[in-house]
């Protein structure tokens, strides 16, 4: 009888641990989804895929600019800029680290695609590539406005 209760207790303990683990992963997933982090990671992967596609194509055969999602470029740049800025009321919606490879992926696309504001985006990306974030608040607000931002305007730059 004693062995039966011991086995039952172990099984209940394992079930409780599994439920806790599932809850932690579920909450983490929902928070990432709500913050847009999952979408941003998908956008990063799409940018990488587009870069690969473009490098295989002859530059004369590139599809029109609207085929390559400029909004994804804005989204990634916005989230990167979020790591450097102070926002109104501390409302920051998602962050991505300023990784050199990601900056170069964005820059590569912007160099090849004739976006309407191509020169502005290249100016920003060139500064970031050099580690110059002195205008990150203005740059954030530029891409934030392009995305239709209404909450979280940058009002300053974080001290590093």
C-alpha positions as protocol buffer text, in pm:
chain_id: "A"
residue {
  index: 1
  type: UNK
  ca { x: 0 y: 0 z: 0 }
}
residue {
  index: 2
  type: UNK
  ca { x: 284 y: 236 z: 89 }
}
residue {
  index: 3
  type: UNK
  ca { x: 452 y: 171 z: -249 }
}
residue {
  index: 4
  type: UNK
  ca { x: 127 y: 252 z: -430 }
}
residue {
  index: 5
  type: UNK
  ca { x: 104 y: 598 z: -270 }
}
residue {
  index: 6
  type: UNK
  ca { x: 473 y: 664 z: -339 }
}
residue {
  index: 7
  type: UNK
  ca { x: 427 y: 582 z: -710 }
}
residue {
  index: 8
  type: UNK
  ca { x: 114 y: 795 z: -723 }
}
residue {
  index: 9
  type: UNK
  ca { x: 299 y: 1088 z: -559 }
}
residue {
  index: 10
  type: UNK
  ca { x: 586 y: 1063 z: -809 }
}
residue {
  index: 11
  type: UNK
  ca { x: 342 y: 1059 z: -1101 }
}
residue {
  index: 12
  type: UNK
  ca { x: 154 y: 1361 z: -964 }
}
residue {
  index: 13
  type: UNK
  ca { x: 484 y: 1543 z: -908 }
}
residue {
  index: 14
  type: UNK
  ca { x: 596 y: 1475 z: -1268 }
}
residue {
  index: 15
  type: UNK
  ca { x: 259 y: 1592 z: -1403 }
}
residue {
  index: 16
  type: UNK
  ca { x: 279 y: 1915 z: -1200 }
}
residue {
  index: 17
  type: UNK
  ca { x: 635 y: 1983 z: -1327 }
}
residue {
  index: 18
  type: UNK
  ca { x: 525 y: 1922 z: -1688 }
}
residue {
  index: 19
  type: UNK
  ca { x: 227 y: 2157 z: -1647 }
}
residue {
  index: 20
  type: UNK
  ca { x: 455 y: 2429 z: -1504 }
}
residue {
  index: 21
  type: UNK
  ca { x: 703 y: 2388 z: -1791 }
}
residue {
  index: 22
  type: UNK
  ca { x: 421 y: 2403 z: -2048 }
}
residue {
  index: 23
  type: UNK
  ca { x: 279 y: 2714 z: -1881 }
}
residue {
  index: 24
  type: UNK
  ca { x: 616 y: 2893 z: -1884 }
}
residue {
  index: 25
  type: UNK
  ca { x: 671 y: 2816 z: -2253 }
}
residue {
  index: 26
  type: UNK
  ca { x: 312 y: 2913 z: -2336 }
}
residue {
  index: 27
  type: UNK
  ca { x: 333 y: 3246 z: -2157 }
}
residue {
  index: 28
  type: UNK
  ca { x: 671 y: 3323 z: -2317 }
}
residue {
  index: 29
  type: UNK
  ca { x: 532 y: 3242 z: -2662 }
}
residue {
  index: 30
  type: UNK
  ca { x: 223 y: 3459 z: -2610 }
}
residue {
  index: 31
  type: UNK
  ca { x: 432 y: 3751 z: -2484 }
}
residue {
  index: 32
  type: UNK
  ca { x: 665 y: 3726 z: -2785 }
}
residue {
  index: 33
  type: UNK
  ca { x: 366 y: 3706 z: -3018 }
}
residue {
  index: 34
  type: UNK
  ca { x: 191 y: 4003 z: -2855 }
}
residue {
  index: 35
  type: UNK
  ca { x: 505 y: 4219 z: -2862 }
}
residue {
  index: 36
  type: UNK
  ca { x: 558 y: 4147 z: -3231 }
}
residue {
  index: 37
  type: UNK
  ca { x: 892 y: 3980 z: -3165 }
}
residue {
  index: 38
  type: UNK
  ca { x: 789 y: 3670 z: -3361 }
}
residue {
  index: 39
  type: UNK
  ca { x: 682 y: 3883 z: -3657 }
}
residue {
  index: 40
  type: UNK
  ca { x: 1011 y: 4071 z: -3644 }
}
residue {
  index: 41
  type: UNK
  ca { x: 1207 y: 3746 z: -3649 }
}
residue {
  index: 42
  type: UNK
  ca { x: 1000 y: 3631 z: -3948 }
}
residue {
  index: 43
  type: UNK
  ca { x: 1076 y: 3964 z: -4118 }
}
residue {
  index: 44
  type: UNK
  ca { x: 1448 y: 3915 z: -4053 }
}
residue {
  index: 45
  type: UNK
  ca { x: 1431 y: 3570 z: -4208 }
}
residue {
  index: 46
  type: UNK
  ca { x: 1240 y: 3708 z: -4506 }
}
residue {
  index: 47
  type: UNK
  ca { x: 1502 y: 3982 z: -4556 }
}
residue {
  index: 48
  type: UNK
  ca { x: 1775 y: 3716 z: -4550 }
}
residue {
  index: 49
  type: UNK
  ca { x: 1585 y: 3505 z: -4806 }
}
residue {
  index: 50
  type: UNK
  ca { x: 1528 y: 3805 z: -5031 }
}
residue {
  index: 51
  type: UNK
  ca { x: 1899 y: 3886 z: -5016 }
}
residue {
  index: 52
  type: UNK
  ca { x: 1978 y: 3533 z: -5127 }
}
residue {
  index: 53
  type: UNK
  ca { x: 1718 y: 3554 z: -5404 }
}
residue {
  index: 54
  type: UNK
  ca { x: 1849 y: 3889 z: -5526 }
}
residue {
  index: 55
  type: UNK
  ca { x: 2209 y: 3772 z: -5530 }
}
residue {
  index: 56
  type: UNK
  ca { x: 2106 y: 3485 z: -5763 }
}
residue {
  index: 57
  type: UNK
  ca { x: 1910 y: 3710 z: -6000 }
}
residue {
  index: 58
  type: UNK
  ca { x: 2057 y: 3927 z: -6269 }
}
residue {
  index: 59
  type: UNK
  ca { x: 2011 y: 4289 z: -6159 }
}
residue {
  index: 60
  type: UNK
  ca { x: 1827 y: 4358 z: -6487 }
}
residue {
  index: 61
  type: UNK
  ca { x: 1568 y: 4096 z: -6392 }
}
residue {
  index: 62
  type: UNK
  ca { x: 1483 y: 4223 z: -6044 }
}
residue {
  index: 63
  type: UNK
  ca { x: 1116 y: 4245 z: -5965 }
}
residue {
  index: 64
  type: UNK
  ca { x: 960 y: 4587 z: -5899 }
}
residue {
  index: 65
  type: UNK
  ca { x: 1036 y: 4753 z: -5563 }
}
residue {
  index: 66
  type: UNK
  ca { x: 689 y: 4679 z: -5424 }
}
residue {
  index: 67
  type: UNK
  ca { x: 763 y: 4304 z: -5451 }
}
residue {
  index: 68
  type: UNK
  ca { x: 1028 y: 4343 z: -5181 }
}
residue {
  index: 69
  type: UNK
  ca { x: 848 y: 4441 z: -4858 }
}
residue {
  index: 70
  type: UNK
  ca { x: 972 y: 4782 z: -4750 }
}
residue {
  index: 71
  type: UNK
  ca { x: 749 y: 4757 z: -4443 }
}
residue {
  index: 72
  type: UNK
  ca { x: 962 y: 4463 z: -4325 }
}
residue {
  index: 73
  type: UNK
  ca { x: 1273 y: 4679 z: -4358 }
}
residue {
  index: 74
  type: UNK
  ca { x: 1101 y: 4956 z: -4159 }
}
residue {
  index: 75
  type: UNK
  ca { x: 984 y: 4707 z: -3896 }
}
residue {
  index: 76
  type: UNK
  ca { x: 1331 y: 4566 z: -3837 }
}
residue {
  index: 77
  type: UNK
  ca { x: 1493 y: 4911 z: -3833 }
}
residue {
  index: 78
  type: UNK
  ca { x: 1226 y: 5035 z: -3591 }
}
residue {
  index: 79
  type: UNK
  ca { x: 1288 y: 4750 z: -3347 }
}
residue {
  index: 80
  type: UNK
  ca { x: 1664 y: 4799 z: -3373 }
}
residue {
  index: 81
  type: UNK
  ca { x: 1628 y: 5171 z: -3306 }
}
residue {
  index: 82
  type: UNK
  ca { x: 1414 y: 5086 z: -3002 }
}
residue {
  index: 83
  type: UNK
  ca { x: 1728 y: 4951 z: -2833 }
}
residue {
  index: 84
  type: UNK
  ca { x: 1885 y: 5298 z: -2847 }
}
residue {
  index: 85
  type: UNK
  ca { x: 1602 y: 5538 z: -2768 }
}
residue {
  index: 86
  type: UNK
  ca { x: 1400 y: 5677 z: -2482 }
}
residue {
  index: 87
  type: UNK
  ca { x: 1032 y: 5672 z: -2575 }
}
residue {
  index: 88
  type: UNK
  ca { x: 743 y: 5889 z: -2464 }
}
residue {
  index: 89
  type: UNK
  ca { x: 592 y: 5735 z: -2153 }
}
residue {
  index: 90
  type: UNK
  ca { x: 849 y: 5452 z: -2186 }
}
residue {
  index: 91
  type: UNK
  ca { x: 626 y: 5284 z: -2446 }
}
residue {
  index: 92
  type: UNK
  ca { x: 859 y: 5067 z: -2656 }
}
residue {
  index: 93
  type: UNK
  ca { x: 702 y: 4800 z: -2875 }
}
residue {
  index: 94
  type: UNK
  ca { x: 960 y: 4532 z: -2944 }
}
residue {
  index: 95
  type: UNK
  ca { x: 1337 y: 4535 z: -2969 }
}
residue {
  index: 96
  type: UNK
  ca { x: 1592 y: 4361 z: -3187 }
}
residue {
  index: 97
  type: UNK
  ca { x: 1964 y: 4381 z: -3118 }
}
residue {
  index: 98
  type: UNK
  ca { x: 2176 y: 4600 z: -3346 }
}
residue {
  index: 99
  type: UNK
  ca { x: 2370 y: 4313 z: -3498 }
}
residue {
  index: 100
  type: UNK
  ca { x: 2616 y: 4394 z: -3772 }
}
residue {
  index: 101
  type: UNK
  ca { x: 2496 y: 4104 z: -3990 }
}
residue {
  index: 102
  type: UNK
  ca { x: 2133 y: 4219 z: -3971 }
}
residue {
  index: 103
  type: UNK
  ca { x: 2232 y: 4578 z: -4052 }
}
residue {
  index: 104
  type: UNK
  ca { x: 2428 y: 4452 z: -4352 }
}
residue {
  index: 105
  type: UNK
  ca { x: 2134 y: 4236 z: -4467 }
}
residue {
  index: 106
  type: UNK
  ca { x: 1906 y: 4540 z: -4459 }
}
residue {
  index: 107
  type: UNK
  ca { x: 2165 y: 4758 z: -4629 }
}
residue {
  index: 108
  type: UNK
  ca { x: 2217 y: 4501 z: -4905 }
}
residue {
  index: 109
  type: UNK
  ca { x: 1847 y: 4501 z: -4990 }
}
residue {
  index: 110
  type: UNK
  ca { x: 1810 y: 4877 z: -4974 }
}
residue {
  index: 111
  type: UNK
  ca { x: 2112 y: 4920 z: -5204 }
}
residue {
  index: 112
  type: UNK
  ca { x: 1958 y: 4693 z: -5467 }
}
residue {
  index: 113
  type: UNK
  ca { x: 1591 y: 4790 z: -5449 }
}
residue {
  index: 114
  type: UNK
  ca { x: 1469 y: 5127 z: -5568 }
}
residue {
  index: 115
  type: UNK
  ca { x: 1263 y: 5223 z: -5264 }
}
residue {
  index: 116
  type: UNK
  ca { x: 1122 y: 5574 z: -5262 }
}
residue {
  index: 117
  type: UNK
  ca { x: 1331 y: 5674 z: -4959 }
}
residue {
  index: 118
  type: UNK
  ca { x: 1631 y: 5460 z: -5043 }
}
residue {
  index: 119
  type: UNK
  ca { x: 1891 y: 5732 z: -4977 }
}
residue {
  index: 120
  type: UNK
  ca { x: 1745 y: 5813 z: -4635 }
}
residue {
  index: 121
  type: UNK
  ca { x: 1746 y: 5446 z: -4534 }
}
residue {
  index: 122
  type: UNK
  ca { x: 2103 y: 5402 z: -4658 }
}
residue {
  index: 123
  type: UNK
  ca { x: 2216 y: 5708 z: -4461 }
}
residue {
  index: 124
  type: UNK
  ca { x: 2070 y: 5555 z: -4145 }
}
residue {
  index: 125
  type: UNK
  ca { x: 2209 y: 5207 z: -4209 }
}
residue {
  index: 126
  type: UNK
  ca { x: 2555 y: 5342 z: -4295 }
}
residue {
  index: 127
  type: UNK
  ca { x: 2565 y: 5529 z: -3962 }
}
residue {
  index: 128
  type: UNK
  ca { x: 2451 y: 5222 z: -3772 }
}
residue {
  index: 129
  type: UNK
  ca { x: 2706 y: 5004 z: -3948 }
}
residue {
  index: 130
  type: UNK
  ca { x: 2977 y: 5241 z: -3822 }
}
residue {
  index: 131
  type: UNK
  ca { x: 2833 y: 5227 z: -3469 }
}
residue {
  index: 132
  type: UNK
  ca { x: 2702 y: 5585 z: -3485 }
}
residue {
  index: 133
  type: UNK
  ca { x: 2369 y: 5602 z: -3303 }
}
residue {
  index: 134
  type: UNK
  ca { x: 2382 y: 5974 z: -3230 }
}
residue {
  index: 135
  type: UNK
  ca { x: 2066 y: 6031 z: -3436 }
}
residue {
  index: 136
  type: UNK
  ca { x: 1884 y: 5715 z: -3329 }
}
residue {
  index: 137
  type: UNK
  ca { x: 1587 y: 5911 z: -3191 }
}
residue {
  index: 138
  type: UNK
  ca { x: 1528 y: 6095 z: -3520 }
}
residue {
  index: 139
  type: UNK
  ca { x: 1591 y: 5777 z: -3718 }
}
residue {
  index: 140
  type: UNK
  ca { x: 1349 y: 5584 z: -3498 }
}
residue {
  index: 141
  type: UNK
  ca { x: 1080 y: 5844 z: -3548 }
}
residue {
  index: 142
  type: UNK
  ca { x: 1130 y: 5839 z: -3925 }
}
residue {
  index: 143
  type: UNK
  ca { x: 1068 y: 5463 z: -3961 }
}
residue {
  index: 144
  type: UNK
  ca { x: 809 y: 5470 z: -3679 }
}
residue {
  index: 145
  type: UNK
  ca { x: 608 y: 5727 z: -3877 }
}
residue {
  index: 146
  type: UNK
  ca { x: 644 y: 5519 z: -4196 }
}
residue {
  index: 147
  type: UNK
  ca { x: 488 y: 5230 z: -4001 }
}
residue {
  index: 148
  type: UNK
  ca { x: 201 y: 5454 z: -3887 }
}
residue {
  index: 149
  type: UNK
  ca { x: 325 y: 5478 z: -3527 }
}
residue {
  index: 150
  type: UNK
  ca { x: 102 y: 5649 z: -3274 }
}
residue {
  index: 151
  type: UNK
  ca { x: 253 y: 5541 z: -2940 }
}
residue {
  index: 152
  type: UNK
  ca { x: 618 y: 5549 z: -2842 }
}
residue {
  index: 153
  type: UNK
  ca { x: 768 y: 5848 z: -3021 }
}
residue {
  index: 154
  type: UNK
  ca { x: 1139 y: 5875 z: -2939 }
}
residue {
  index: 155
  type: UNK
  ca { x: 1221 y: 6173 z: -2718 }
}
residue {
  index: 156
  type: UNK
  ca { x: 1590 y: 6101 z: -2656 }
}
residue {
  index: 157
  type: UNK
  ca { x: 1877 y: 5856 z: -2681 }
}
residue {
  index: 158
  type: UNK
  ca { x: 1978 y: 5612 z: -2408 }
}
residue {
  index: 159
  type: UNK
  ca { x: 2319 y: 5665 z: -2255 }
}
residue {
  index: 160
  type: UNK
  ca { x: 2538 y: 5365 z: -2325 }
}
